[in-house]
Amino acid sequence: MQPAPDILVVGAGVFGVTAALELTSRGHTVALAVQGPPPFSLAASTDLSKVVRMEYGSDALYMRLAEEAMNGFDAWNESLSRPFYHETGVLMLSRDPMRPGEFEHDSWQMLRQRGHEPERISPSELASRFPAFDANVHTDGFFHARGGWVESGALVAELFGRAVANEVTFVEGMVTDVRITNGRCEGVVLSDGQTLTAGHVLLACGAWTASLVPELKPFFRSSGHPVFHLKPAHPERFTPPEFCTFTADIAHTGWYGFALHPEAGVVKIGRHGTGLDIDPVHDERQVLEEDITAMWSFVRESLPELVDSDLVYTRRCLYADTIDGDYWLDRHPEYAGFTVASGGSGHGFKMAPILGSLIANRIEGIADERLARFAWRTNSIASKREAARFHG
Ligand SMILES: Cc1cc2nc3c(=O)[nH]c(=O)nc-3n(C[C@H](O)[C@H](O)[C@H](O)COP(=O)(O)OP(=O)(O)OC[C@H]3O[C@@H](n4cnc5c(N)ncnc54)[C@H](O)[C@@H]3O)c2cc1C
């Protein structure tokens, strides 16, 4: 009979896999309970691409974390089987002239305060450098060469492979319950009735988290957001350097997107907005006609050359939204041996290279001032959103 692992990680999205890798590298025995071999189709981490940016308006903490994460992506591009992070740069456009209090302006300011060199983009520069955009629509903005996109699903599969190669054991099964005895978390119960015990349990279950930790329900929301894959009639016009990861007045519209995916041959467009309330276990995750209509209206106005594209795929994917938009990385305040790592709130994947060490520091009780805002917080939380998030 195999001894119980030091740490059982539930969930093999980017939070769970990076934590499992880090914990095993620190000498812990680690097991991973997963609903299915990653990348799991319904996981938020499973996708063609995710934006990697350091722009967070005036929020210095997230910019700093993203700087660290980008250095981590550089290192992974050297140490993993191939590069998964692609530095195309990011183009952040604003309809109106950038002004204080707005996402683009405050990001621009913060970038320069932290020694970065974004390039301001006038309409004539937009027309000449990024001709696919209608330069009459976005009158201001900037291009920042540091940033781009990461192949999220493929990276999770690679990291999972590394975890298993480093003796992380994995168990396939759906966790239905967390077992607490005398104020201590002993393990979890699977849907087939099996109990998995461990010295410490880490729940990294994304949008499913509150369904396993009901006391978090008031502070978590599972919200569904549409993404669209367009096959352009002229793909060559949507490749770097003339086209790159972009945000289009995102705090007022939610729209963002990526350059042509080198393998899939599609331009992915997404909307970082309020989203729909979706129960991760029971609800369907459909993209509605009105989402598609809104997408085409955005394309017609801002990216007219994409109008002739074929819409070849849509998906509604779930955010694990916290009430204040900050990640949730902490030990349970009442039960020993139990940690929750979730709350990506639509912006967690870019932190992949540092997530493992943040979570492991929390489990090991190592002081880490980066974690202060991600602590268990149940009283007087100000309801706020990440700076790029569209409220409409
Ligand atoms: C449409 C969309 C676009 C996004 N774009 C970006 C972006 O551009 N940049 C960015 O940085 N971030 C982005 N994000 C956010 C990012 O994807 C998430 O923050 C991140 O992937 C969350 O990872 P996770 O590991 O917490 O959750 P997930 O990836 O959802 O993984 C959760 C895991 O838990 C498992 N699980 C759940 N319940 C159980 C259970 N009961 N038993 C066993 N296993 C269980 C699931 O199978 C899954 O493997 C986006 C998210 C969405 C939805």
CSV table of C-alpha atoms and ligand atoms in Angstrom, one decimal:
chain,number,residue,atom,x,y,z
A,1,MET,CA,0.0,0.0,0.0
A,2,GLN,CA,1.5,3.3,-1.1
A,3,PRO,CA,2.0,5.8,1.7
A,4,ALA,CA,-0.2,8.9,1.5
A,5,PRO,CA,1.5,11.8,-0.3
A,6,ASP,CA,2.7,14.9,1.6
A,7,ILE,CA,0.5,17.0,-0.7
A,8,LEU,CA,-2.5,16.2,-2.8
A,9,VAL,CA,-3.3,18.7,-5.5
A,10,VAL,CA,-6.8,18.7,-6.9
A,11,GLY,CA,-7.1,20.2,-10.4
A,12,ALA,CA,-4.6,20.2,-13.3
A,13,GLY,CA,-5.1,23.6,-14.8
A,14,VAL,CA,-2.3,26.1,-14.6
A,15,PHE,CA,-2.7,26.7,-10.9
A,16,GLY,CA,-2.6,23.0,-10.0
A,17,VAL,CA,0.1,21.8,-12.4
A,18,THR,CA,2.6,24.6,-11.6
A,19,ALA,CA,2.0,24.1,-7.9
A,20,ALA,CA,2.6,20.3,-8.2
A,21,LEU,CA,5.8,20.9,-10.2
A,22,GLU,CA,7.1,23.4,-7.7
A,23,LEU,CA,6.2,21.3,-4.6
A,24,THR,CA,7.8,18.2,-6.0
A,25,SER,CA,11.0,20.2,-6.8
A,26,ARG,CA,11.0,21.3,-3.1
A,27,GLY,CA,11.2,17.6,-2.0
A,28,HIS,CA,7.5,17.0,-1.2
A,29,THR,CA,5.8,13.8,-2.4
A,30,VAL,CA,2.9,15.0,-4.5
A,31,ALA,CA,-0.2,13.4,-6.0
A,32,LEU,CA,-2.5,15.2,-8.5
A,33,ALA,CA,-6.2,14.4,-8.7
A,34,VAL,CA,-7.6,15.3,-12.1
A,35,GLN,CA,-11.0,15.0,-13.9
A,36,GLY,CA,-9.2,13.9,-17.0
A,37,PRO,CA,-5.6,14.0,-18.4
A,38,PRO,CA,-4.7,17.7,-19.0
A,39,PRO,CA,-5.4,19.8,-20.8
A,40,PHE,CA,-8.9,19.1,-19.6
A,41,SER,CA,-11.4,20.3,-22.3
A,42,LEU,CA,-13.5,22.4,-19.9
A,43,ALA,CA,-10.6,23.9,-18.0
A,44,ALA,CA,-10.0,27.7,-18.4
A,45,SER,CA,-6.3,27.0,-19.0
A,46,THR,CA,-7.1,24.8,-22.0
A,47,ASP,CA,-7.0,27.1,-25.0
A,48,LEU,CA,-5.0,27.9,-28.1
A,49,SER,CA,-3.6,31.1,-26.5
A,50,LYS,CA,-3.7,33.5,-23.6
A,51,VAL,CA,-2.5,37.1,-23.5
A,52,VAL,CA,0.7,37.8,-21.7
A,53,ARG,CA,0.9,41.5,-20.7
A,54,MET,CA,2.2,43.5,-17.8
A,55,GLU,CA,-0.3,46.4,-18.3
A,56,TYR,CA,-2.6,46.7,-15.4
A,57,GLY,CA,-3.4,50.3,-15.3
A,58,SER,CA,-2.1,51.9,-12.1
A,59,ASP,CA,-1.8,48.5,-10.3
A,60,ALA,CA,1.9,48.2,-9.6
A,61,LEU,CA,1.7,44.8,-7.9
A,62,TYR,CA,0.3,43.0,-11.0
A,63,MET,CA,2.7,44.8,-13.3
A,64,ARG,CA,5.6,43.7,-11.1
A,65,LEU,CA,4.3,40.1,-10.9
A,66,ALA,CA,3.9,40.0,-14.7
A,67,GLU,CA,7.5,41.3,-15.1
A,68,GLU,CA,8.7,38.4,-13.0
A,69,ALA,CA,6.4,36.0,-14.9
A,70,MET,CA,7.8,37.2,-18.3
A,71,ASN,CA,11.3,36.5,-17.1
A,72,GLY,CA,10.0,33.1,-16.2
A,73,PHE,CA,8.6,32.5,-19.6
A,74,ASP,CA,12.0,33.5,-21.2
A,75,ALA,CA,13.6,30.8,-19.0
A,76,TRP,CA,10.9,28.2,-19.9
A,77,ASN,CA,11.4,29.0,-23.6
A,78,GLU,CA,15.0,27.8,-23.0
A,79,SER,CA,14.4,24.9,-20.7
A,80,LEU,CA,11.1,23.3,-22.0
A,81,SER,CA,10.9,21.1,-25.1
A,82,ARG,CA,10.2,24.2,-27.2
A,83,PRO,CA,9.1,27.8,-26.8
A,84,PHE,CA,5.5,28.2,-25.7
A,85,TYR,CA,5.6,32.0,-25.1
A,86,HIS,CA,5.7,34.2,-28.1
A,87,GLU,CA,6.8,37.8,-27.7
A,88,THR,CA,4.9,39.6,-30.5
A,89,GLY,CA,4.5,42.7,-28.3
A,90,VAL,CA,1.1,44.1,-27.3
A,91,LEU,CA,-0.9,46.9,-29.0
A,92,MET,CA,-3.2,48.7,-26.6
A,93,LEU,CA,-5.6,51.0,-28.4
A,94,SER,CA,-7.9,53.7,-27.1
A,95,ARG,CA,-10.8,55.3,-28.9
A,96,ASP,CA,-10.3,58.6,-27.2
A,97,PRO,CA,-7.1,60.4,-26.4
A,98,MET,CA,-5.5,58.6,-23.4
A,99,ARG,CA,-6.3,60.3,-20.1
A,100,PRO,CA,-5.7,59.8,-16.4
A,101,GLY,CA,-7.8,57.2,-14.7
A,102,GLU,CA,-8.1,55.2,-17.9
A,103,PHE,CA,-6.6,51.8,-18.4
A,104,GLU,CA,-4.3,52.7,-21.4
A,105,HIS,CA,-3.1,56.0,-19.9
A,106,ASP,CA,-2.4,54.6,-16.4
A,107,SER,CA,-0.7,51.5,-17.9
A,108,TRP,CA,1.5,53.8,-20.1
A,109,GLN,CA,2.4,55.9,-17.0
A,110,MET,CA,3.2,52.9,-14.9
A,111,LEU,CA,5.3,51.3,-17.6
A,112,ARG,CA,7.5,54.4,-17.9
A,113,GLN,CA,7.7,54.7,-14.1
A,114,ARG,CA,9.0,51.1,-14.0
A,115,GLY,CA,11.6,51.8,-16.7
A,116,HIS,CA,9.8,50.3,-19.7
A,117,GLU,CA,9.7,52.0,-23.1
A,118,PRO,CA,6.3,51.7,-24.7
A,119,GLU,CA,5.8,53.5,-28.0
A,120,ARG,CA,2.9,55.9,-28.4
A,121,ILE,CA,0.8,55.1,-31.5
A,122,SER,CA,-0.9,57.9,-33.4
A,123,PRO,CA,-3.6,57.2,-36.0
A,124,SER,CA,-1.1,57.7,-38.9
A,125,GLU,CA,1.3,55.3,-37.2
A,126,LEU,CA,-1.5,52.8,-36.6
A,127,ALA,CA,-2.4,53.0,-40.3
A,128,SER,CA,1.2,52.4,-41.4
A,129,ARG,CA,2.4,49.9,-38.9
A,130,PHE,CA,-0.8,48.0,-38.1
A,131,PRO,CA,-2.9,48.4,-41.3
A,132,ALA,CA,-5.6,45.9,-40.5
A,133,PHE,CA,-7.0,48.3,-37.9
A,134,ASP,CA,-9.2,51.1,-38.9
A,135,ALA,CA,-7.2,54.1,-37.8
A,136,ASN,CA,-10.3,56.3,-37.6
A,137,VAL,CA,-11.7,54.3,-34.7
A,138,HIS,CA,-8.8,54.3,-32.3
A,139,THR,CA,-7.2,57.7,-32.0
A,140,ASP,CA,-4.5,56.9,-29.4
A,141,GLY,CA,-2.7,54.0,-27.6
A,142,PHE,CA,0.7,52.4,-27.5
A,143,PHE,CA,2.7,49.4,-28.5
A,144,HIS,CA,4.9,47.6,-26.0
A,145,ALA,CA,7.4,45.2,-27.3
A,146,ARG,CA,7.6,43.2,-24.1
A,147,GLY,CA,4.5,40.9,-24.0
A,148,GLY,CA,2.6,38.7,-26.4
A,149,TRP,CA,0.9,35.4,-26.0
A,150,VAL,CA,1.4,31.9,-24.7
A,151,GLU,CA,0.1,28.5,-26.0
A,152,SER,CA,-1.8,27.8,-22.8
A,153,GLY,CA,-3.3,24.4,-23.3
A,154,ALA,CA,0.0,23.0,-24.8
A,155,LEU,CA,2.0,24.5,-22.0
A,156,VAL,CA,-0.2,22.8,-19.4
A,157,ALA,CA,0.2,19.5,-21.2
A,158,GLU,CA,4.0,20.0,-21.2
A,159,LEU,CA,4.2,20.9,-17.5
A,160,PHE,CA,1.9,18.0,-16.6
A,161,GLY,CA,4.3,15.7,-18.5
A,162,ARG,CA,7.2,17.2,-16.5
A,163,ALA,CA,5.4,16.8,-13.2
A,164,VAL,CA,4.8,13.1,-13.9
A,165,ALA,CA,8.4,12.7,-15.0
A,166,ASN,CA,9.4,14.2,-11.7
A,167,GLU,CA,7.4,11.5,-9.8
A,168,VAL,CA,4.2,13.3,-9.3
A,169,THR,CA,1.6,10.6,-9.2
A,170,PHE,CA,-1.8,11.3,-10.8
A,171,VAL,CA,-5.3,9.9,-10.0
A,172,GLU,CA,-8.1,10.3,-12.4
A,173,GLY,CA,-11.4,11.0,-10.7
A,174,MET,CA,-13.9,13.7,-9.8
A,175,VAL,CA,-13.6,15.0,-6.3
A,176,THR,CA,-17.0,15.3,-4.7
A,177,ASP,CA,-16.1,16.2,-1.1
A,178,VAL,CA,-13.3,17.5,1.1
A,179,ARG,CA,-12.8,15.3,4.2
A,180,ILE,CA,-12.5,17.4,7.4
A,181,THR,CA,-12.0,15.6,10.8
A,182,ASN,CA,-11.5,17.5,14.1
A,183,GLY,CA,-10.6,20.8,12.3
A,184,ARG,CA,-8.1,19.1,10.0
A,185,CYS,CA,-8.3,18.3,6.3
A,186,GLU,CA,-7.5,14.6,5.9
A,187,GLY,CA,-8.2,14.2,2.2
A,188,VAL,CA,-10.9,14.1,-0.4
A,189,VAL,CA,-13.6,11.8,-1.6
A,190,LEU,CA,-14.0,10.8,-5.3
A,191,SER,CA,-17.2,10.3,-7.1
A,192,ASP,CA,-16.5,6.5,-7.1
A,193,GLY,CA,-16.5,6.6,-3.3
A,194,GLN,CA,-12.7,6.3,-3.0
A,195,THR,CA,-11.0,8.4,-0.4
A,196,LEU,CA,-7.6,10.0,-1.1
A,197,THR,CA,-5.7,11.0,2.0
A,198,ALA,CA,-2.7,13.3,2.2
A,199,GLY,CA,-0.7,15.4,4.7
A,200,HIS,CA,-2.0,18.6,3.0
A,201,VAL,CA,-4.7,19.2,0.4
A,202,LEU,CA,-4.4,21.9,-2.2
A,203,LEU,CA,-7.7,22.7,-4.1
A,204,ALA,CA,-6.8,24.3,-7.5
A,205,CYS,CA,-10.2,23.8,-9.1
A,206,GLY,CA,-10.7,27.1,-11.0
A,207,ALA,CA,-14.4,27.9,-11.5
A,208,TRP,CA,-15.4,24.7,-9.7
A,209,THR,CA,-13.8,25.9,-6.4
A,210,ALA,CA,-16.8,27.3,-4.6
A,211,SER,CA,-18.8,24.1,-5.4
A,212,LEU,CA,-16.3,22.2,-3.2
A,213,VAL,CA,-15.8,25.0,-0.6
A,214,PRO,CA,-19.3,26.4,0.0
A,215,GLU,CA,-18.1,29.0,2.4
A,216,LEU,CA,-16.4,30.7,-0.5
A,217,LYS,CA,-19.7,31.1,-2.5
A,218,PRO,CA,-20.3,34.7,-1.4
A,219,PHE,CA,-16.8,35.7,-2.7
A,220,PHE,CA,-16.5,33.7,-5.9
A,221,ARG,CA,-18.6,33.8,-9.1
A,222,SER,CA,-18.3,31.4,-12.0
A,223,SER,CA,-18.7,33.6,-15.1
A,224,GLY,CA,-18.8,32.5,-18.8
A,225,HIS,CA,-17.0,34.5,-21.5
A,226,PRO,CA,-17.0,34.0,-25.3
A,227,VAL,CA,-14.1,33.5,-27.6
A,228,PHE,CA,-14.2,33.3,-31.4
A,229,HIS,CA,-11.8,31.8,-34.0
A,230,LEU,CA,-11.9,33.5,-37.4
A,231,LYS,CA,-10.2,32.1,-40.5
A,232,PRO,CA,-9.2,35.2,-42.5
A,233,ALA,CA,-9.4,35.4,-46.2
A,234,HIS,CA,-6.0,37.0,-46.2
A,235,PRO,CA,-4.1,35.4,-43.3
A,236,GLU,CA,-0.8,37.1,-44.3
A,237,ARG,CA,-2.2,40.4,-43.1
A,238,PHE,CA,-2.7,39.1,-39.5
A,239,THR,CA,0.9,38.1,-38.8
A,240,PRO,CA,3.6,39.9,-36.8
A,241,PRO,CA,4.9,42.5,-37.0
A,242,GLU,CA,1.9,44.1,-38.7
A,243,PHE,CA,-0.5,42.4,-36.4
A,244,CYS,CA,0.0,41.2,-32.8
A,245,THR,CA,-1.8,40.7,-29.5
A,246,PHE,CA,-4.1,43.6,-29.0
A,247,THR,CA,-6.6,45.3,-26.7
A,248,ALA,CA,-9.2,47.5,-28.4
A,249,ASP,CA,-10.3,50.2,-25.9
A,250,ILE,CA,-10.8,47.1,-23.7
A,251,ALA,CA,-12.0,48.7,-20.5
A,252,HIS,CA,-14.9,50.2,-22.5
A,253,THR,CA,-15.6,47.3,-24.9
A,254,GLY,CA,-13.9,44.2,-23.5
A,255,TRP,CA,-12.5,43.3,-27.0
A,256,TYR,CA,-9.0,41.8,-27.4
A,257,GLY,CA,-7.3,39.4,-29.7
A,258,PHE,CA,-4.3,37.7,-31.1
A,259,ALA,CA,-2.3,37.5,-34.3
A,260,LEU,CA,-2.9,34.5,-36.7
A,261,HIS,CA,-2.2,31.3,-34.8
A,262,PRO,CA,0.8,29.7,-36.6
A,263,GLU,CA,-0.7,26.1,-36.5
A,264,ALA,CA,-4.5,26.7,-36.3
A,265,GLY,CA,-4.4,29.4,-38.9
A,266,VAL,CA,-7.1,31.4,-37.0
A,267,VAL,CA,-7.3,34.9,-35.5
A,268,LYS,CA,-8.8,34.5,-32.0
A,269,ILE,CA,-11.0,37.3,-30.6
A,270,GLY,CA,-12.3,37.4,-27.0
A,271,ARG,CA,-14.3,39.6,-24.8
A,272,HIS,CA,-13.1,40.4,-21.3
A,273,GLY,CA,-16.4,41.7,-19.9
A,274,THR,CA,-18.9,40.9,-17.2
A,275,GLY,CA,-19.8,37.5,-18.7
A,276,LEU,CA,-22.8,35.3,-17.8
A,277,ASP,CA,-23.3,33.4,-14.6
A,278,ILE,CA,-22.6,29.8,-15.4
A,279,ASP,CA,-22.7,26.9,-13.0
A,280,PRO,CA,-19.6,24.9,-14.0
A,281,VAL,CA,-21.2,21.5,-13.2
A,282,HIS,CA,-24.8,22.0,-14.4
A,283,ASP,CA,-25.1,24.7,-17.0
A,284,GLU,CA,-24.4,24.7,-20.7
A,285,ARG,CA,-21.7,26.9,-22.0
A,286,GLN,CA,-23.0,28.2,-25.2
A,287,VAL,CA,-22.0,31.3,-27.2
A,288,LEU,CA,-25.2,33.1,-28.0
A,289,GLU,CA,-26.3,34.7,-31.3
A,290,GLU,CA,-26.0,38.1,-29.6
A,291,ASP,CA,-22.4,37.4,-28.7
A,292,ILE,CA,-21.7,36.6,-32.3
A,293,THR,CA,-23.5,39.7,-33.6
A,294,ALA,CA,-21.6,41.9,-31.2
A,295,MET,CA,-18.3,40.3,-32.4
A,296,TRP,CA,-19.0,41.0,-36.0
A,297,SER,CA,-20.1,44.5,-35.3
A,298,PHE,CA,-16.7,45.1,-33.5
A,299,VAL,CA,-14.8,43.5,-36.4
A,300,ARG,CA,-16.7,45.5,-39.0
A,301,GLU,CA,-15.9,48.7,-37.2
A,302,SER,CA,-12.3,48.1,-36.0
A,303,LEU,CA,-10.9,45.3,-38.2
A,304,PRO,CA,-12.7,45.6,-41.5
A,305,GLU,CA,-10.3,43.2,-43.3
A,306,LEU,CA,-11.5,40.4,-41.1
A,307,VAL,CA,-15.1,40.8,-42.2
A,308,ASP,CA,-14.7,38.2,-45.0
A,309,SER,CA,-13.4,35.6,-42.5
A,310,ASP,CA,-15.2,32.4,-41.6
A,311,LEU,CA,-16.2,31.9,-38.0
A,312,VAL,CA,-14.9,28.4,-37.5
A,313,TYR,CA,-15.2,28.0,-33.7
A,314,THR,CA,-16.7,29.5,-30.6
A,315,ARG,CA,-16.4,28.7,-27.0
A,316,ARG,CA,-17.7,30.0,-23.7
A,317,CYS,CA,-15.0,29.5,-21.1
A,318,LEU,CA,-15.3,30.1,-17.3
A,319,TYR,CA,-13.6,32.6,-15.1
A,320,ALA,CA,-13.2,31.9,-11.4
A,321,ASP,CA,-14.1,35.5,-10.5
A,322,THR,CA,-13.4,36.8,-7.0
A,323,ILE,CA,-15.4,39.7,-5.7
A,324,ASP,CA,-12.4,42.0,-6.0
A,325,GLY,CA,-10.7,40.5,-9.0
A,326,ASP,CA,-7.6,39.4,-7.1
A,327,TYR,CA,-6.3,35.9,-7.0
A,328,TRP,CA,-7.2,33.7,-4.0
A,329,LEU,CA,-4.1,31.9,-2.7
A,330,ASP,CA,-4.3,30.9,0.9
A,331,ARG,CA,-4.7,28.3,3.6
A,332,HIS,CA,-8.2,27.8,5.0
A,333,PRO,CA,-8.5,29.9,8.2
A,334,GLU,CA,-10.3,27.2,10.1
A,335,TYR,CA,-9.0,23.8,8.8
A,336,ALA,CA,-5.4,22.8,9.0
A,337,GLY,CA,-3.7,21.0,6.1
A,338,PHE,CA,-6.0,22.7,3.5
A,339,THR,CA,-5.1,25.4,0.9
A,340,VAL,CA,-7.1,27.0,-1.9
A,341,ALA,CA,-5.4,28.4,-5.0
A,342,SER,CA,-7.9,29.9,-7.5
A,343,GLY,CA,-9.6,33.2,-8.3
A,344,GLY,CA,-7.8,33.7,-11.6
A,345,SER,CA,-10.6,36.2,-12.5
A,346,GLY,CA,-9.9,36.1,-16.2
A,347,HIS,CA,-6.2,37.2,-15.8
A,348,GLY,CA,-4.3,34.3,-14.1
A,349,PHE,CA,-2.7,32.4,-16.8
A,350,LYS,CA,0.0,34.9,-17.6
A,351,MET,CA,1.4,34.4,-14.1
A,352,ALA,CA,2.1,30.7,-14.8
A,353,PRO,CA,5.9,30.8,-14.3
A,354,ILE,CA,5.5,32.3,-10.8
A,355,LEU,CA,2.3,30.7,-9.6
A,356,GLY,CA,4.0,27.5,-8.4
A,357,SER,CA,6.3,29.4,-6.1
A,358,LEU,CA,3.6,31.7,-4.8
A,359,ILE,CA,1.4,28.7,-3.9
A,360,ALA,CA,4.2,26.6,-2.5
A,361,ASN,CA,5.3,29.5,-0.3
A,362,ARG,CA,1.8,29.8,1.0
A,363,ILE,CA,1.6,26.0,1.8
A,364,GLU,CA,5.0,26.0,3.4
A,365,GLY,CA,4.2,29.2,5.4
A,366,ILE,CA,7.1,31.1,3.9
A,367,ALA,CA,6.7,34.9,4.2
A,368,ASP,CA,6.1,36.4,0.8
A,369,GLU,CA,4.9,39.9,0.6
A,370,ARG,CA,3.6,39.3,-2.9
A,371,LEU,CA,0.8,37.1,-1.4
A,372,ALA,CA,-0.7,39.8,0.8
A,373,ARG,CA,-3.5,40.7,-1.5
A,374,PHE,CA,-4.3,37.0,-2.2
A,375,ALA,CA,-5.0,36.1,1.4
A,376,TRP,CA,-8.3,34.6,2.6
A,377,ARG,CA,-10.5,37.6,2.9
A,378,THR,CA,-14.1,37.4,3.9
A,379,ASN,CA,-14.9,40.7,5.4
A,380,SER,CA,-15.3,44.2,4.0
A,381,ILE,CA,-14.0,43.3,0.5
A,382,ALA,CA,-14.4,46.2,-1.8
A,383,SER,CA,-16.1,45.1,-5.0
A,384,LYS,CA,-13.7,46.1,-7.8
A,385,ARG,CA,-12.5,44.7,-11.1
A,386,GLU,CA,-9.1,44.3,-12.8
A,387,ALA,CA,-8.2,47.5,-14.7
A,388,ALA,CA,-8.7,46.1,-18.2
A,389,ARG,CA,-12.1,44.5,-17.4
A,390,PHE,CA,-15.1,45.9,-19.2
A,391,HIS,CA,-18.0,46.5,-16.8
A,392,GLY,CA,-20.9,46.7,-19.3
B,1,LIG,C1,-12.2,33.0,-22.1
B,1,LIG,C2,-11.0,33.2,-21.2
B,1,LIG,C3,-9.9,33.9,-21.6
B,1,LIG,C4,-8.8,34.1,-20.7
B,1,LIG,N1,-7.8,34.9,-21.2
B,1,LIG,C5,-6.7,35.1,-20.4
B,1,LIG,C6,-5.6,35.8,-20.9
B,1,LIG,O1,-5.6,36.2,-22.1
B,1,LIG,N2,-4.5,35.9,-20.1
B,1,LIG,C7,-4.5,35.4,-18.8
B,1,LIG,O2,-3.5,35.6,-18.1
B,1,LIG,N3,-5.6,34.7,-18.3
B,1,LIG,C8,-6.7,34.5,-19.1
B,1,LIG,N4,-7.7,33.8,-18.6
B,1,LIG,C9,-7.7,33.4,-17.2
B,1,LIG,C10,-7.0,32.1,-17.1
B,1,LIG,O3,-7.3,31.2,-18.1
B,1,LIG,C11,-7.3,31.5,-15.8
B,1,LIG,O4,-7.0,32.4,-14.7
B,1,LIG,C12,-6.5,30.2,-15.5
B,1,LIG,O5,-6.4,29.4,-16.6
B,1,LIG,C13,-7.1,29.5,-14.3
B,1,LIG,O6,-6.4,28.3,-14.1
B,1,LIG,P1,-7.0,27.3,-13.0
B,1,LIG,O7,-5.9,26.2,-12.8
B,1,LIG,O8,-7.4,28.0,-11.7
B,1,LIG,O9,-8.3,26.7,-13.5
B,1,LIG,P2,-8.7,25.7,-14.7
B,1,LIG,O10,-7.7,25.8,-15.8
B,1,LIG,O11,-10.1,25.8,-15.0
B,1,LIG,O12,-8.4,24.3,-14.1
B,1,LIG,C14,-9.2,23.8,-13.0
B,1,LIG,C15,-8.9,22.3,-12.9
B,1,LIG,O13,-9.6,21.8,-11.8
B,1,LIG,C16,-10.2,20.5,-12.2
B,1,LIG,N5,-11.3,20.3,-11.3
B,1,LIG,C17,-12.3,21.1,-11.1
B,1,LIG,N6,-13.2,20.5,-10.2
B,1,LIG,C18,-12.7,19.3,-10.0
B,1,LIG,C19,-13.1,18.2,-9.2
B,1,LIG,N7,-14.3,18.3,-8.5
B,1,LIG,N8,-12.4,17.1,-9.1
B,1,LIG,C20,-11.2,17.0,-9.8
B,1,LIG,N9,-10.7,18.0,-10.6
B,1,LIG,C21,-11.5,19.1,-10.6
B,1,LIG,C22,-10.6,20.7,-13.7
B,1,LIG,O14,-10.7,19.5,-14.3
B,1,LIG,C23,-9.3,21.5,-14.2
B,1,LIG,O15,-8.3,20.6,-14.5
B,1,LIG,C24,-8.8,33.6,-19.4
B,1,LIG,C25,-9.9,32.8,-19.0
B,1,LIG,C26,-11.0,32.6,-19.9
B,1,LIG,C27,-12.1,31.7,-19.4
